[in-house]
Amino acid sequence: MSGTRVGRVERTTKETSVLVEVDLDGTGRVEVGTGVGFFDHMLAQLGKHGLFDLTVKTEGDLHIDSHHTIEDTSLALGAAFRQALGDKSGIRRFGNAWCPLDETLAQVTVDLSGRPYLVHSEPEGMAPMIGPDYDTTMTRHILESFVAQAAVCLHVHVPYGRNAHHIVEAQFKALARALREACEPDPRASGVPSTKGVL
C-alpha cells in the first residue's frame, strides 16, 4: 500500500455545514463536535476503537431537531472513508467484531465491497430517546447513510440488550473494530482483494 490513507469531505446544504476528516492509519485521536452530545460520543467510539484519527465539525439546524445534523454528518463520514480507502489495494477487505457492553452484545461484519448494502437488527422495545436529542431510530439511519456513501456491505446484529445507551454504543464499538480489521493492510496480499480486480 502506498500513499496516505486520508479522506476529507466538506458538505454544505441549507440545513447543515459538515467537515469530516479521517486518517485510516491513525492512533484514535478524535475531535468531534456536532451539537448532538450522544452522537458525538458515538463518533468518539468509532475513532478510538478503530484507531482512526477523526475530525468532525458540523453546524446544523438543531432548532428543528437533530435529524439533518446526524444524517448529513453520516453521509460525509461515509464519503470520507471511501475517499481514504482509495483503490483498496492490499487491504484485508473483510472485518468482523463482537462487542459486549454489560447486558448487551453486538456483532458487526463488513465487506469493503464497493456495493452498498445494510442488514440491521436491534432488540424491540428500545427507549425512544437517549438524552435530550438522540432519537434511537436514527441509529439505523446513520448506518444507512454511511453505507450509501462508503459503498460497503454491512451487517449489524444486536441479539439482546435492555439499556438503549448500551445497545447503540455496542454497535459503534463493534463497527469500529470491524472497520479497523477490514481497512488494515494484509501483509500477505498485494493488489486489490477481488477476483474482479476492482472494488
PDB file of C-alpha atoms in Angstrom:
ATOM      1  CA  MET A   1       0.000   0.000   0.000  1.00  0.00           C
ATOM      2  CA  SER A   2       1.313   3.440  -0.834  1.00  0.00           C
ATOM      3  CA  GLY A   3       0.290   6.970  -0.058  1.00  0.00           C
ATOM      4  CA  THR A   4      -1.534   8.445   2.873  1.00  0.00           C
ATOM      5  CA  ARG A   5      -4.956   6.984   3.504  1.00  0.00           C
ATOM      6  CA  VAL A   6      -6.756  10.193   4.405  1.00  0.00           C
ATOM      7  CA  GLY A   7     -10.215  11.353   3.414  1.00  0.00           C
ATOM      8  CA  ARG A   8     -11.564  14.882   3.693  1.00  0.00           C
ATOM      9  CA  VAL A   9     -15.135  15.815   2.825  1.00  0.00           C
ATOM     10  CA  GLU A  10     -16.964  19.116   3.147  1.00  0.00           C
ATOM     11  CA  ARG A  11     -20.727  19.079   2.661  1.00  0.00           C
ATOM     12  CA  THR A  12     -22.895  22.189   2.793  1.00  0.00           C
ATOM     13  CA  THR A  13     -26.657  22.447   2.368  1.00  0.00           C
ATOM     14  CA  LYS A  14     -29.316  24.885   3.546  1.00  0.00           C
ATOM     15  CA  GLU A  15     -29.698  22.640   6.598  1.00  0.00           C
ATOM     16  CA  THR A  16     -26.122  21.789   7.598  1.00  0.00           C
ATOM     17  CA  SER A  17     -22.442  22.527   7.139  1.00  0.00           C
ATOM     18  CA  VAL A  18     -20.215  19.486   7.677  1.00  0.00           C
ATOM     19  CA  LEU A  19     -16.472  18.850   7.655  1.00  0.00           C
ATOM     20  CA  VAL A  20     -15.134  15.319   8.126  1.00  0.00           C
ATOM     21  CA  GLU A  21     -11.506  14.244   8.023  1.00  0.00           C
ATOM     22  CA  VAL A  22     -10.384  10.650   8.626  1.00  0.00           C
ATOM     23  CA  ASP A  23      -6.949   9.040   8.668  1.00  0.00           C
ATOM     24  CA  LEU A  24      -7.238   5.250   8.494  1.00  0.00           C
ATOM     25  CA  ASP A  25      -3.686   4.810   9.816  1.00  0.00           C
ATOM     26  CA  GLY A  26      -4.098   6.984  12.869  1.00  0.00           C
ATOM     27  CA  THR A  27      -3.929   6.369  16.595  1.00  0.00           C
ATOM     28  CA  GLY A  28      -7.531   7.035  17.614  1.00  0.00           C
ATOM     29  CA  ARG A  29      -7.226  10.800  18.016  1.00  0.00           C
ATOM     30  CA  VAL A  30     -10.728  12.266  17.896  1.00  0.00           C
ATOM     31  CA  GLU A  31     -12.034  15.810  17.655  1.00  0.00           C
ATOM     32  CA  VAL A  32     -15.782  15.870  17.128  1.00  0.00           C
ATOM     33  CA  GLY A  33     -18.496  18.456  17.565  1.00  0.00           C
ATOM     34  CA  THR A  34     -21.948  18.177  16.039  1.00  0.00           C
ATOM     35  CA  GLY A  35     -24.047  19.779  18.762  1.00  0.00           C
ATOM     36  CA  VAL A  36     -25.660  16.389  19.476  1.00  0.00           C
ATOM     37  CA  GLY A  37     -23.964  15.092  22.600  1.00  0.00           C
ATOM     38  CA  PHE A  38     -24.721  11.390  22.343  1.00  0.00           C
ATOM     39  CA  PHE A  39     -23.869  11.301  18.623  1.00  0.00           C
ATOM     40  CA  ASP A  40     -20.516  12.936  19.417  1.00  0.00           C
ATOM     41  CA  HIS A  41     -19.952  10.199  21.995  1.00  0.00           C
ATOM     42  CA  MET A  42     -20.632   7.531  19.351  1.00  0.00           C
ATOM     43  CA  LEU A  43     -18.299   9.145  16.810  1.00  0.00           C
ATOM     44  CA  ALA A  44     -15.625   9.183  19.503  1.00  0.00           C
ATOM     45  CA  GLN A  45     -16.102   5.418  19.935  1.00  0.00           C
ATOM     46  CA  LEU A  46     -15.660   4.936  16.195  1.00  0.00           C
ATOM     47  CA  GLY A  47     -12.369   6.789  16.109  1.00  0.00           C
ATOM     48  CA  LYS A  48     -10.939   5.440  19.364  1.00  0.00           C
ATOM     49  CA  HIS A  49     -11.696   1.766  18.850  1.00  0.00           C
ATOM     50  CA  GLY A  50     -10.991   1.821  15.111  1.00  0.00           C
ATOM     51  CA  LEU A  51      -7.679   3.648  15.665  1.00  0.00           C
ATOM     52  CA  PHE A  52      -8.830   6.200  13.109  1.00  0.00           C
ATOM     53  CA  ASP A  53      -7.854   9.836  13.547  1.00  0.00           C
ATOM     54  CA  LEU A  54     -11.212  11.523  13.136  1.00  0.00           C
ATOM     55  CA  THR A  55     -12.246  15.150  12.928  1.00  0.00           C
ATOM     56  CA  VAL A  56     -15.932  16.039  12.614  1.00  0.00           C
ATOM     57  CA  LYS A  57     -17.291  19.585  12.708  1.00  0.00           C
ATOM     58  CA  THR A  58     -20.979  20.077  11.985  1.00  0.00           C
ATOM     59  CA  GLU A  59     -23.284  23.048  12.283  1.00  0.00           C
ATOM     60  CA  GLY A  60     -26.900  22.129  11.702  1.00  0.00           C
ATOM     61  CA  ASP A  61     -30.488  23.261  12.148  1.00  0.00           C
ATOM     62  CA  LEU A  62     -30.780  21.918  15.670  1.00  0.00           C
ATOM     63  CA  HIS A  63     -33.603  24.390  16.340  1.00  0.00           C
ATOM     64  CA  ILE A  64     -35.715  21.986  14.251  1.00  0.00           C
ATOM     65  CA  ASP A  65     -34.309  18.702  15.570  1.00  0.00           C
ATOM     66  CA  SER A  66     -31.140  16.625  15.298  1.00  0.00           C
ATOM     67  CA  HIS A  67     -32.154  14.599  12.220  1.00  0.00           C
ATOM     68  CA  HIS A  68     -30.469  16.658   9.482  1.00  0.00           C
ATOM     69  CA  THR A  69     -27.307  17.141  11.546  1.00  0.00           C
ATOM     70  CA  ILE A  70     -26.899  13.415  12.198  1.00  0.00           C
ATOM     71  CA  GLU A  71     -27.868  12.355   8.670  1.00  0.00           C
ATOM     72  CA  ASP A  72     -25.582  14.770   6.818  1.00  0.00           C
ATOM     73  CA  THR A  73     -22.658  14.038   9.135  1.00  0.00           C
ATOM     74  CA  SER A  74     -23.096  10.316   8.489  1.00  0.00           C
ATOM     75  CA  LEU A  75     -23.179  10.850   4.712  1.00  0.00           C
ATOM     76  CA  ALA A  76     -19.970  12.884   4.863  1.00  0.00           C
ATOM     77  CA  LEU A  77     -18.362  10.282   7.128  1.00  0.00           C
ATOM     78  CA  GLY A  78     -19.091   7.515   4.627  1.00  0.00           C
ATOM     79  CA  ALA A  79     -17.737   9.603   1.746  1.00  0.00           C
ATOM     80  CA  ALA A  80     -14.551  10.356   3.690  1.00  0.00           C
ATOM     81  CA  PHE A  81     -13.971   6.659   4.385  1.00  0.00           C
ATOM     82  CA  ARG A  82     -14.463   5.816   0.727  1.00  0.00           C
ATOM     83  CA  GLN A  83     -12.014   8.523  -0.300  1.00  0.00           C
ATOM     84  CA  ALA A  84      -9.433   7.390   2.265  1.00  0.00           C
ATOM     85  CA  LEU A  85      -9.585   3.780   1.059  1.00  0.00           C
ATOM     86  CA  GLY A  86      -8.561   4.746  -2.467  1.00  0.00           C
ATOM     87  CA  ASP A  87      -8.407   1.720  -4.764  1.00  0.00           C
ATOM     88  CA  LYS A  88      -8.343  -0.608  -1.695  1.00  0.00           C
ATOM     89  CA  SER A  89      -5.138  -2.267  -2.833  1.00  0.00           C
ATOM     90  CA  GLY A  90      -3.551  -4.513  -0.210  1.00  0.00           C
ATOM     91  CA  ILE A  91      -6.304  -4.335   2.415  1.00  0.00           C
ATOM     92  CA  ARG A  92      -7.917  -7.240   4.248  1.00  0.00           C
ATOM     93  CA  ARG A  93     -11.337  -6.168   2.879  1.00  0.00           C
ATOM     94  CA  PHE A  94     -13.441  -8.182   5.369  1.00  0.00           C
ATOM     95  CA  GLY A  95     -13.850  -7.467   9.067  1.00  0.00           C
ATOM     96  CA  ASN A  96     -15.888  -8.932  11.901  1.00  0.00           C
ATOM     97  CA  ALA A  97     -16.227  -7.969  15.549  1.00  0.00           C
ATOM     98  CA  TRP A  98     -18.301  -8.891  18.571  1.00  0.00           C
ATOM     99  CA  CYS A  99     -18.596  -6.278  21.297  1.00  0.00           C
ATOM    100  CA  PRO A 100     -20.223  -6.843  24.693  1.00  0.00           C
ATOM    101  CA  LEU A 101     -21.340  -3.916  26.820  1.00  0.00           C
ATOM    102  CA  ASP A 102     -22.747  -5.071  30.137  1.00  0.00           C
ATOM    103  CA  GLU A 103     -26.062  -6.825  29.306  1.00  0.00           C
ATOM    104  CA  THR A 104     -25.774  -6.090  25.564  1.00  0.00           C
ATOM    105  CA  LEU A 105     -23.930  -7.878  22.767  1.00  0.00           C
ATOM    106  CA  ALA A 106     -23.400  -6.545  19.243  1.00  0.00           C
ATOM    107  CA  GLN A 107     -21.892  -8.134  16.143  1.00  0.00           C
ATOM    108  CA  VAL A 108     -20.764  -6.209  13.081  1.00  0.00           C
ATOM    109  CA  THR A 109     -19.455  -7.758   9.870  1.00  0.00           C
ATOM    110  CA  VAL A 110     -18.238  -5.607   6.993  1.00  0.00           C
ATOM    111  CA  ASP A 111     -17.133  -6.140   3.406  1.00  0.00           C
ATOM    112  CA  LEU A 112     -15.489  -3.161   1.713  1.00  0.00           C
ATOM    113  CA  SER A 113     -17.111  -4.407  -1.447  1.00  0.00           C
ATOM    114  CA  GLY A 114     -17.917  -1.235  -3.358  1.00  0.00           C
ATOM    115  CA  ARG A 115     -21.587  -2.267  -3.169  1.00  0.00           C
ATOM    116  CA  PRO A 116     -23.765  -0.561  -0.539  1.00  0.00           C
ATOM    117  CA  TYR A 117     -25.933  -2.965   1.453  1.00  0.00           C
ATOM    118  CA  LEU A 118     -27.143  -2.899   5.056  1.00  0.00           C
ATOM    119  CA  VAL A 119     -28.673  -5.576   7.256  1.00  0.00           C
ATOM    120  CA  HIS A 120     -29.540  -4.236  10.709  1.00  0.00           C
ATOM    121  CA  SER A 121     -31.379  -5.660  13.698  1.00  0.00           C
ATOM    122  CA  GLU A 122     -31.847  -4.433  17.256  1.00  0.00           C
ATOM    123  CA  PRO A 123     -33.946  -5.630  20.198  1.00  0.00           C
ATOM    124  CA  GLU A 124     -37.536  -4.421  20.081  1.00  0.00           C
ATOM    125  CA  GLY A 125     -38.951  -2.078  22.666  1.00  0.00           C
ATOM    126  CA  MET A 126     -35.945   0.233  22.999  1.00  0.00           C
ATOM    127  CA  ALA A 127     -36.397   3.551  24.757  1.00  0.00           C
ATOM    128  CA  PRO A 128     -37.230   6.126  22.069  1.00  0.00           C
ATOM    129  CA  MET A 129     -34.645   8.706  23.171  1.00  0.00           C
ATOM    130  CA  ILE A 130     -31.126   8.814  24.591  1.00  0.00           C
ATOM    131  CA  GLY A 131     -30.513  12.165  26.216  1.00  0.00           C
ATOM    132  CA  PRO A 132     -32.475  15.171  25.009  1.00  0.00           C
ATOM    133  CA  ASP A 133     -31.727  14.956  21.276  1.00  0.00           C
ATOM    134  CA  TYR A 134     -30.848  11.440  20.084  1.00  0.00           C
ATOM    135  CA  ASP A 135     -33.802   9.545  18.621  1.00  0.00           C
ATOM    136  CA  THR A 136     -32.872   5.852  18.807  1.00  0.00           C
ATOM    137  CA  THR A 137     -34.435   5.189  15.388  1.00  0.00           C
ATOM    138  CA  MET A 138     -31.557   7.271  13.984  1.00  0.00           C
ATOM    139  CA  THR A 139     -29.007   4.502  14.565  1.00  0.00           C
ATOM    140  CA  ARG A 140     -30.215   2.566  11.556  1.00  0.00           C
ATOM    141  CA  HIS A 141     -30.372   5.774   9.530  1.00  0.00           C
ATOM    142  CA  ILE A 142     -26.766   6.612  10.468  1.00  0.00           C
ATOM    143  CA  LEU A 143     -25.687   3.203   9.190  1.00  0.00           C
ATOM    144  CA  GLU A 144     -27.793   3.532   6.027  1.00  0.00           C
ATOM    145  CA  SER A 145     -26.252   6.911   5.275  1.00  0.00           C
ATOM    146  CA  PHE A 146     -22.713   5.713   5.979  1.00  0.00           C
ATOM    147  CA  VAL A 147     -23.145   2.589   3.837  1.00  0.00           C
ATOM    148  CA  ALA A 148     -24.606   4.540   0.923  1.00  0.00           C
ATOM    149  CA  GLN A 149     -21.572   6.821   0.688  1.00  0.00           C
ATOM    150  CA  ALA A 150     -18.831   4.420   1.799  1.00  0.00           C
ATOM    151  CA  ALA A 151     -20.140   1.755  -0.626  1.00  0.00           C
ATOM    152  CA  VAL A 152     -19.709  -1.111   1.817  1.00  0.00           C
ATOM    153  CA  CYS A 153     -21.746  -4.158   2.768  1.00  0.00           C
ATOM    154  CA  LEU A 154     -22.558  -4.000   6.475  1.00  0.00           C
ATOM    155  CA  HIS A 155     -24.349  -6.480   8.735  1.00  0.00           C
ATOM    156  CA  VAL A 156     -25.145  -5.249  12.250  1.00  0.00           C
ATOM    157  CA  HIS A 157     -26.895  -7.528  14.733  1.00  0.00           C
ATOM    158  CA  VAL A 158     -27.745  -6.983  18.404  1.00  0.00           C
ATOM    159  CA  PRO A 159     -29.294 -10.254  19.627  1.00  0.00           C
ATOM    160  CA  TYR A 160     -30.101  -8.922  23.092  1.00  0.00           C
ATOM    161  CA  GLY A 161     -29.843  -5.900  25.348  1.00  0.00           C
ATOM    162  CA  ARG A 162     -32.009  -3.747  27.610  1.00  0.00           C
ATOM    163  CA  ASN A 163     -30.386  -0.362  28.003  1.00  0.00           C
ATOM    164  CA  ALA A 164     -30.706   1.816  24.896  1.00  0.00           C
ATOM    165  CA  HIS A 165     -27.398   3.578  25.534  1.00  0.00           C
ATOM    166  CA  HIS A 166     -25.621   0.229  25.727  1.00  0.00           C
ATOM    167  CA  ILE A 167     -27.386  -1.148  22.645  1.00  0.00           C
ATOM    168  CA  VAL A 168     -26.315   1.756  20.458  1.00  0.00           C
ATOM    169  CA  GLU A 169     -22.814   2.123  21.891  1.00  0.00           C
ATOM    170  CA  ALA A 170     -22.044  -1.569  21.454  1.00  0.00           C
ATOM    171  CA  GLN A 171     -22.907  -1.214  17.759  1.00  0.00           C
ATOM    172  CA  PHE A 172     -20.494   1.683  17.263  1.00  0.00           C
ATOM    173  CA  LYS A 173     -17.687  -0.083  19.116  1.00  0.00           C
ATOM    174  CA  ALA A 174     -18.189  -3.252  17.080  1.00  0.00           C
ATOM    175  CA  LEU A 175     -18.378  -1.197  13.882  1.00  0.00           C
ATOM    176  CA  ALA A 176     -15.089   0.466  14.769  1.00  0.00           C
ATOM    177  CA  ARG A 177     -13.326  -2.844  15.338  1.00  0.00           C
ATOM    178  CA  ALA A 178     -14.769  -4.463  12.206  1.00  0.00           C
ATOM    179  CA  LEU A 179     -13.777  -1.473  10.045  1.00  0.00           C
ATOM    180  CA  ARG A 180     -10.328  -1.443  11.609  1.00  0.00           C
ATOM    181  CA  GLU A 181      -9.808  -5.075  10.640  1.00  0.00           C
ATOM    182  CA  ALA A 182     -11.180  -4.631   7.115  1.00  0.00           C
ATOM    183  CA  CYS A 183      -9.128  -1.490   6.418  1.00  0.00           C
ATOM    184  CA  GLU A 184      -5.849  -2.899   7.719  1.00  0.00           C
ATOM    185  CA  PRO A 185      -3.101  -3.809   5.259  1.00  0.00           C
ATOM    186  CA  ASP A 186      -2.765  -7.555   4.665  1.00  0.00           C
ATOM    187  CA  PRO A 187       0.951  -8.394   4.745  1.00  0.00           C
ATOM    188  CA  ARG A 188       0.379 -11.468   2.561  1.00  0.00           C
ATOM    189  CA  ALA A 189      -1.638  -9.713  -0.131  1.00  0.00           C
ATOM    190  CA  SER A 190      -0.862  -7.404  -2.994  1.00  0.00           C
ATOM    191  CA  GLY A 191      -3.253  -5.660  -5.326  1.00  0.00           C
ATOM    192  CA  VAL A 192      -6.987  -5.338  -4.919  1.00  0.00           C
ATOM    193  CA  PRO A 193      -8.527  -8.205  -2.899  1.00  0.00           C
ATOM    194  CA  SER A 194     -11.062  -9.270  -5.519  1.00  0.00           C
ATOM    195  CA  THR A 195     -11.069 -11.673  -8.443  1.00  0.00           C
ATOM    196  CA  LYS A 196     -12.618  -8.820 -10.421  1.00  0.00           C
ATOM    197  CA  GLY A 197      -9.513  -6.716  -9.904  1.00  0.00           C
ATOM    198  CA  VAL A 198     -11.556  -3.797  -8.621  1.00  0.00           C
ATOM    199  CA  LEU A 199     -13.698  -2.969  -5.573  1.00  0.00           C
TER     200      LEU A 199
END
